[in-house]
Tab-separated table of C-alpha atoms in Angstrom:
chain	number	residue	atom	x	y	z
A	1	MET	CA	-31.749	19.709	48.144
A	2	ASN	CA	-29.294	17.341	49.601
A	3	LEU	CA	-26.735	15.138	47.695
A	4	ASP	CA	-28.904	12.035	47.633
A	5	GLU	CA	-31.762	13.959	46.045
A	6	TYR	CA	-29.462	15.621	43.572
A	7	VAL	CA	-28.145	12.142	42.508
A	8	ARG	CA	-31.606	10.673	42.209
A	9	SER	CA	-32.599	13.675	40.020
A	10	LEU	CA	-29.713	13.088	37.826
A	11	ARG	CA	-30.636	9.284	37.469
A	12	GLY	CA	-34.221	10.371	36.822
A	13	GLU	CA	-32.985	12.645	33.884
A	14	ALA	CA	-30.835	9.989	32.371
A	15	MET	CA	-33.498	7.249	32.676
A	16	GLY	CA	-35.922	9.838	31.082
A	17	HIS	CA	-33.983	9.665	27.875
A	18	HIS	CA	-34.467	6.036	27.110
A	19	LEU	CA	-35.920	5.442	23.634
A	20	HIS	CA	-38.423	2.591	22.808
A	21	SER	CA	-36.609	-0.709	23.106
A	22	GLY	CA	-38.217	-3.818	21.707
A	23	PRO	CA	-37.104	-7.509	22.425
A	24	GLY	CA	-33.321	-7.651	21.893
A	25	ARG	CA	-33.107	-4.029	20.978
A	26	TYR	CA	-31.356	-1.392	22.867
A	27	GLU	CA	-31.958	2.416	22.161
A	28	HIS	CA	-30.849	5.314	24.357
A	29	LYS	CA	-29.979	9.055	24.273
A	30	PHE	CA	-26.825	10.239	25.767
A	31	LYS	CA	-25.009	13.533	26.177
A	32	ALA	CA	-21.965	13.543	23.923
A	33	PHE	CA	-18.515	14.670	25.058
A	34	PRO	CA	-15.000	14.233	23.593
A	35	ILE	CA	-12.364	11.994	25.081
A	36	SER	CA	-10.381	15.062	25.896
A	37	PHE	CA	-12.823	15.564	28.868
A	38	LEU	CA	-11.383	12.519	30.531
A	39	PRO	CA	-8.177	12.185	32.506
A	40	LYS	CA	-4.903	12.407	30.529
A	41	GLU	CA	-4.329	8.607	30.528
A	42	LYS	CA	-7.511	8.080	28.617
A	43	HIS	CA	-6.545	10.702	25.643
A	44	SER	CA	-5.000	7.727	23.662
A	45	LEU	CA	-8.601	6.618	22.953
A	46	GLU	CA	-8.836	9.590	20.527
A	47	SER	CA	-7.105	7.503	17.796
A	48	GLY	CA	-9.573	4.703	17.982
A	49	GLY	CA	-13.154	3.896	17.040
A	50	LYS	CA	-14.785	2.861	20.351
A	51	ILE	CA	-16.834	4.876	22.810
A	52	LEU	CA	-17.298	4.877	26.615
A	53	LEU	CA	-20.713	4.353	28.145
A	54	PRO	CA	-22.125	4.272	31.700
A	55	PRO	CA	-22.566	1.230	33.816
A	56	SER	CA	-26.274	1.274	33.418
A	57	ALA	CA	-25.915	0.642	29.674
A	58	LEU	CA	-24.033	-2.619	30.462
A	59	ASN	CA	-26.765	-3.717	32.773
A	60	ALA	CA	-29.523	-2.993	30.117
A	61	LEU	CA	-27.485	-4.713	27.446
A	62	SER	CA	-26.860	-7.837	29.598
A	63	ARG	CA	-30.677	-8.067	30.269
A	64	LEU	CA	-31.449	-7.989	26.532
A	65	ASN	CA	-28.885	-10.766	25.933
A	66	ILE	CA	-27.059	-8.615	23.307
A	67	GLN	CA	-24.482	-10.764	21.429
A	68	TYR	CA	-20.818	-9.956	21.574
A	69	PRO	CA	-18.976	-7.995	20.097
A	70	MET	CA	-21.272	-5.185	20.995
A	71	LEU	CA	-21.653	-2.821	18.030
A	72	PHE	CA	-23.679	0.195	17.857
A	73	GLU	CA	-25.201	2.881	15.455
A	74	ILE	CA	-24.842	6.383	16.613
A	75	SER	CA	-26.510	9.342	15.039
A	76	ASN	CA	-27.081	12.890	15.433
A	77	PRO	CA	-30.899	13.602	15.509
A	78	ILE	CA	-30.441	17.253	14.388
A	79	SER	CA	-28.075	16.717	11.450
A	80	GLY	CA	-29.125	13.001	10.668
A	81	LYS	CA	-25.513	12.042	10.317
A	82	LYS	CA	-24.892	8.453	11.192
A	83	SER	CA	-21.824	6.287	12.046
A	84	HIS	CA	-20.977	3.013	13.816
A	85	CYS	CA	-18.701	2.067	16.585
A	86	GLY	CA	-17.855	-0.348	19.377
A	87	VAL	CA	-17.692	0.129	23.134
A	88	LEU	CA	-14.400	-0.007	25.019
A	89	GLU	CA	-15.624	0.411	28.615
A	90	PHE	CA	-18.619	1.143	30.700
A	91	ILE	CA	-17.005	3.665	33.041
A	92	ALA	CA	-18.716	7.003	32.008
A	93	GLU	CA	-20.843	9.002	34.165
A	94	GLU	CA	-24.722	8.378	33.874
A	95	GLY	CA	-26.254	10.009	30.957
A	96	ILE	CA	-22.930	10.628	29.288
A	97	CYS	CA	-21.138	9.279	26.331
A	98	TYR	CA	-17.522	9.854	25.606
A	99	LEU	CA	-16.567	9.675	21.899
A	100	PRO	CA	-13.317	10.476	19.928
A	101	LEU	CA	-13.275	13.966	18.662
A	102	TRP	CA	-13.010	12.898	14.994
A	103	MET	CA	-16.247	10.832	15.373
A	104	MET	CA	-18.049	13.987	16.900
A	105	GLN	CA	-16.949	15.902	13.883
A	106	ASN	CA	-18.129	13.345	11.366
A	107	LEU	CA	-21.605	13.443	13.162
A	108	GLN	CA	-21.498	17.229	13.420
A	109	LEU	CA	-21.876	17.159	17.215
A	110	LYS	CA	-21.014	19.645	19.798
A	111	GLU	CA	-20.162	19.111	23.389
A	112	GLY	CA	-23.276	18.304	25.422
A	113	GLU	CA	-25.575	17.699	22.555
A	114	PHE	CA	-27.738	14.536	22.534
A	115	ILE	CA	-26.814	11.530	20.499
A	116	ASP	CA	-28.982	8.510	19.782
A	117	ILE	CA	-27.344	5.054	20.324
A	118	LYS	CA	-28.741	1.760	19.446
A	119	ASN	CA	-27.276	-1.671	19.174
A	120	ALA	CA	-26.446	-3.051	15.539
A	121	THR	CA	-25.419	-6.292	13.765
A	122	LEU	CA	-22.899	-5.710	10.920
A	123	PRO	CA	-21.406	-8.157	8.454
A	124	LYS	CA	-17.693	-8.939	8.557
A	125	GLY	CA	-15.814	-6.733	6.136
A	126	THR	CA	-13.970	-8.143	3.201
A	127	PHE	CA	-12.684	-5.056	1.431
A	128	VAL	CA	-12.020	-1.451	2.343
A	129	LYS	CA	-10.630	1.445	0.340
A	130	ILE	CA	-8.976	4.273	2.233
A	131	GLN	CA	-8.187	7.706	0.911
A	132	PRO	CA	-5.511	9.647	3.061
A	133	ARG	CA	-6.050	13.246	3.413
A	134	THR	CA	-2.411	14.149	2.782
A	135	SER	CA	0.361	12.352	1.045
A	136	ASN	CA	2.384	12.146	4.284
A	137	PHE	CA	0.777	8.784	5.269
A	138	ILE	CA	1.730	7.324	1.884
A	139	ASP	CA	5.550	8.580	2.555
A	140	ILE	CA	5.571	6.390	5.773
A	141	SER	CA	8.180	3.605	5.271
A	142	ASN	CA	5.660	0.943	6.061
A	143	PRO	CA	2.044	2.200	5.731
A	144	LYS	CA	0.603	-1.311	5.636
A	145	ALA	CA	1.929	-2.224	9.124
A	146	VAL	CA	0.890	1.248	10.471
A	147	LEU	CA	-2.630	0.735	9.133
A	148	GLU	CA	-3.056	-2.739	10.465
A	149	ASN	CA	-1.842	-1.857	13.904
A	150	SER	CA	-4.017	1.275	14.114
A	151	LEU	CA	-7.199	-0.586	13.028
A	152	ARG	CA	-6.882	-2.897	15.962
A	153	LYS	CA	-8.532	0.026	17.997
A	154	PHE	CA	-11.479	-0.020	15.708
A	155	ALA	CA	-14.535	-2.328	15.698
A	156	THR	CA	-16.389	-0.976	12.788
A	157	LEU	CA	-16.005	1.083	9.637
A	158	THR	CA	-18.587	3.215	7.956
A	159	LYS	CA	-18.590	4.601	4.425
A	160	ASP	CA	-17.775	8.174	4.060
A	161	ASP	CA	-16.324	8.637	7.587
A	162	GLU	CA	-12.866	10.138	8.068
A	163	ILE	CA	-11.096	8.299	10.896
A	164	MET	CA	-7.976	9.366	12.661
A	165	ILE	CA	-5.018	7.302	13.601
A	166	ASP	CA	-1.921	8.398	15.482
A	167	TYR	CA	1.596	7.284	14.539
A	168	ASN	CA	4.834	8.760	15.885
A	169	ASN	CA	2.823	11.707	17.533
A	170	THR	CA	1.548	12.531	14.185
A	171	LYS	CA	-2.312	12.525	13.268
A	172	TYR	CA	-3.259	11.043	9.954
A	173	TYR	CA	-6.709	11.510	8.730
A	174	LEU	CA	-8.062	8.677	6.379
A	175	LYS	CA	-11.389	8.626	4.573
A	176	VAL	CA	-13.360	5.489	3.998
A	177	VAL	CA	-14.306	5.687	0.527
A	178	GLU	CA	-15.619	2.129	-0.275
A	179	LEU	CA	-16.460	-0.889	1.760
A	180	LYS	CA	-17.607	-4.565	1.046
A	181	PRO	CA	-19.989	-6.212	1.515
A	182	ALA	CA	-21.987	-3.355	3.116
A	183	ASN	CA	-21.596	0.421	3.754
A	184	ALA	CA	-21.002	-0.426	7.366
A	185	ILE	CA	-18.881	-3.248	8.444
A	186	SER	CA	-17.160	-5.109	11.404
A	187	ILE	CA	-13.538	-5.553	11.166
A	188	ILE	CA	-13.254	-7.828	14.356
A	189	GLU	CA	-11.550	-10.902	13.444
A	190	ALA	CA	-12.090	-10.229	9.872
A	191	ASP	CA	-9.738	-10.905	6.859
A	192	VAL	CA	-10.074	-7.548	5.162
A	193	SER	CA	-8.265	-6.550	1.860
A	194	VAL	CA	-7.188	-2.845	1.940
A	195	ASP	CA	-6.548	-0.607	-0.981
A	196	PHE	CA	-5.543	3.073	-1.036
A	197	ALA	CA	-7.006	5.807	-3.327
A	198	PRO	CA	-4.704	8.572	-4.236
A	199	PRO	CA	-4.304	11.233	-1.300
A	200	MET	CA	-6.553	14.187	-1.488
A	201	ASP	CA	-3.734	16.585	-1.960
A	202	SER	CA	-2.412	14.747	-4.927
A	203	LYS	CA	-2.626	15.697	-8.617
A	204	GLU	CA	-4.227	12.206	-9.334
A	205	ALA	CA	-7.053	12.972	-6.744
A	206	THR	CA	-7.674	16.580	-8.089
A	207	SER	CA	-7.682	15.556	-11.825
A	208	PRO	CA	-10.612	13.862	-13.535
A	209	SER	CA	-10.273	10.151	-13.085
A	210	THR	CA	-10.927	7.927	-16.066
A	211	SER	CA	-10.914	4.702	-14.225
A	212	SER	CA	-14.028	2.786	-13.105
A	213	PRO	CA	-15.211	2.948	-9.388
A	214	GLY	CA	-13.097	0.646	-7.280
A	215	THR	CA	-10.109	0.315	-9.684
A	216	HIS	CA	-6.882	0.207	-8.132
A	217	VAL	CA	-4.495	2.949	-9.193
A	218	SER	CA	-1.003	1.465	-9.604
A	219	GLY	CA	2.262	3.209	-8.827
A	220	PRO	CA	4.158	4.063	-5.589
A	221	SER	CA	2.718	7.732	-5.490
A	222	LYS	CA	-0.809	6.776	-6.420
A	223	GLY	CA	-1.630	4.042	-4.070
A	224	LEU	CA	-0.959	0.725	-2.585
A	225	THR	CA	-2.820	-2.593	-2.419
A	226	PHE	CA	-2.854	-5.000	0.449
A	227	GLY	CA	-4.098	-8.469	-0.017
A	228	PRO	CA	-5.793	-9.762	-3.064
A	229	ALA	CA	-6.081	-7.185	-6.035
A	230	SER	CA	-9.239	-5.093	-6.021
A	231	SER	CA	-9.214	-4.616	-9.970
A	232	THR	CA	-8.687	-6.613	-13.055
A	233	SER	CA	-5.349	-7.595	-13.996
A	234	LYS	CA	-3.234	-5.356	-16.225
A	235	PRO	CA	-0.749	-6.493	-18.836
A	236	ILE	CA	2.583	-7.110	-17.624
A	237	PRO	CA	5.346	-4.972	-19.253
A	238	GLY	CA	7.480	-7.104	-21.462
A	239	GLY	CA	4.831	-9.985	-21.390
A	240	LYS	CA	4.042	-12.108	-24.462
A	241	LYS	CA	1.572	-10.724	-26.860
A	242	LYS	CA	-1.713	-12.275	-27.880
A	243	LYS	CA	-1.763	-15.007	-30.407
A	244	ASP	CA	-4.251	-13.504	-32.729
A	245	GLU	CA	-1.758	-10.437	-33.610
A	246	SER	CA	-0.269	-10.977	-36.899
A	247	ASP	CA	3.523	-11.552	-37.427
A	248	SER	CA	3.807	-8.331	-39.579
A	249	ASP	CA	2.599	-6.100	-36.739
A	250	SER	CA	5.041	-7.731	-34.344
A	251	ASP	CA	7.975	-7.369	-36.932
A	252	SER	CA	7.130	-3.599	-37.662
A	253	ASP	CA	6.939	-2.758	-33.912
A	254	GLU	CA	10.312	-4.381	-33.201
A	255	GLU	CA	13.290	-2.176	-32.798
A	256	PRO	CA	16.537	-2.635	-34.677
A	257	LYS	CA	18.483	-5.342	-32.667
A	258	PHE	CA	22.011	-4.562	-31.538
A	259	LYS	CA	24.883	-6.289	-33.306
A	260	ALA	CA	28.245	-6.656	-31.686
A	261	PHE	CA	31.606	-6.349	-33.517
A	262	THR	CA	30.400	-5.035	-36.797
A	263	GLY	CA	33.230	-2.327	-37.093
A	264	THR	CA	36.405	-2.481	-39.303
A	265	GLY	CA	39.430	-4.211	-37.895
A	266	ALA	CA	42.765	-2.540	-38.069
A	267	ARG	CA	46.188	-4.386	-38.303
A	268	LEU	CA	49.522	-3.306	-36.718
A	269	ASP	CA	51.366	-3.855	-39.946
A	270	GLY	CA	49.237	-1.261	-41.700
A	271	LYS	CA	47.687	-3.814	-44.118
A	272	VAL	CA	43.875	-3.779	-44.707
A	273	GLY	CA	42.329	-5.933	-42.156
A	274	THR	CA	39.374	-8.222	-42.560
A	275	PRO	CA	35.981	-6.464	-41.665
A	276	LEU	CA	34.655	-7.701	-38.362
A	277	GLY	CA	31.762	-10.076	-38.369
A	278	THR	CA	32.689	-11.115	-41.911
A	279	SER	CA	32.950	-14.935	-42.465
A	280	PRO	CA	36.144	-16.267	-43.964
A	281	LYS	CA	34.058	-17.664	-46.870
A	282	THR	CA	33.246	-14.210	-48.110
A	283	LEU	CA	36.924	-13.173	-48.489
A	284	ASN	CA	38.005	-12.406	-52.037
A	285	THR	CA	40.023	-15.145	-53.798
A	286	ASN	CA	42.748	-12.602	-54.789
A	287	THR	CA	43.200	-11.925	-51.073
A	288	ASN	CA	43.536	-15.720	-50.521
A	289	ASN	CA	46.145	-16.007	-53.320
A	290	ASN	CA	48.178	-13.115	-51.745
A	291	ILE	CA	48.148	-14.802	-48.511
A	292	ASN	CA	49.332	-18.075	-50.130
A	293	ASN	CA	52.215	-16.211	-51.939
A	294	ASN	CA	53.282	-14.508	-48.789
A	295	ASN	CA	53.364	-17.740	-47.109
A	296	ASN	CA	55.638	-19.353	-49.907
A	297	ASN	CA	58.042	-16.270	-49.692
A	298	ILE	CA	58.277	-16.707	-45.935
A	299	ASN	CA	59.069	-20.533	-46.374
A	300	ASN	CA	61.780	-19.655	-49.121
A	301	ASN	CA	63.299	-17.055	-46.939
A	302	ASN	CA	63.431	-19.464	-44.229
A	303	THR	CA	65.273	-22.035	-46.222
A	304	LYS	CA	67.840	-19.503	-47.309
A	305	ASN	CA	68.462	-18.414	-43.844
A	306	GLU	CA	68.903	-21.903	-42.662
A	307	ASP	CA	71.699	-22.222	-45.637
A	308	THR	CA	73.685	-19.219	-44.315
A	309	LYS	CA	73.643	-20.110	-40.717
A	310	PHE	CA	76.947	-20.588	-39.033
A	311	LYS	CA	78.364	-24.175	-39.163
A	312	SER	CA	81.183	-25.178	-36.732
A	313	PHE	CA	84.358	-26.940	-38.052
A	314	SER	CA	83.367	-26.508	-41.615
A	315	GLY	CA	86.804	-24.895	-42.665
A	316	LYS	CA	89.548	-26.348	-44.539
A	317	GLY	CA	91.934	-28.691	-42.484
A	318	TYR	CA	95.839	-28.520	-42.219
A	319	SER	CA	98.224	-31.086	-40.875
A	320	LEU	CA	101.551	-30.315	-38.815
A	321	LYS	CA	103.666	-32.438	-41.112
A	322	ASP	CA	103.199	-29.852	-43.767
């Protein structure tokens, strides 16, 4: 068999795996291989949510007038696992589809196994709840910016998928636990609110949760919310109480207020001082009389001191004639 016959046989094998395609519907079987089988410059595609298909897939999609962006449902016919993705390029070999490794793991696919691919139409997402596998992702200085930048490499999200993003040469695995308005959404040019569930290795995730599904868990170690809040509003600490609460209840709950300068004052002359915080009107009348007598004595002493003061030229005078 020469080279041309070998190539034709490969094309015949690839064409033999076409599934039934109706009007405007594309279905095909491909052999699945991870991105790591490609040259090293393509390995960055591992941290995204798009696949590589052969050029023949582009020709078939063009004839079917598939609308952009092209979105696909991918499934493992053996395990029945399903997910969704976008397509990045049509440069793969005929009959082969290259997927990120995390996507193959979600589908329980092995190298060289067949995968069913068909075009799909998904609604634009409005909300997504992410659960990191470890707390390391929450410890990033700005996880919101990291997530927003990483999701640009994704076209779709599917509930219960565990996606992988790469930041500072560290791989972070994030599970999609909730989506709105459907279990599979498109995030291309979509305004999506993102909420974080407690990481899988945290105490909050391992302990039984009393909150309702979709409730946002507040606190820096429990989660973060980006965009509109996904849960009902909670009372703000220190806020006003409801009007229907009685005054007696509010009085009983109030703590004793701090009062400044309630101690006893001390005087330098050793006399008893006036208690601090006491109004002058509450002083004893005897104390007032003593104060008045002291003032009179001080005035009399001042008068006597003035009489005994030195006066110049007040002595007896003498004449020289005497």
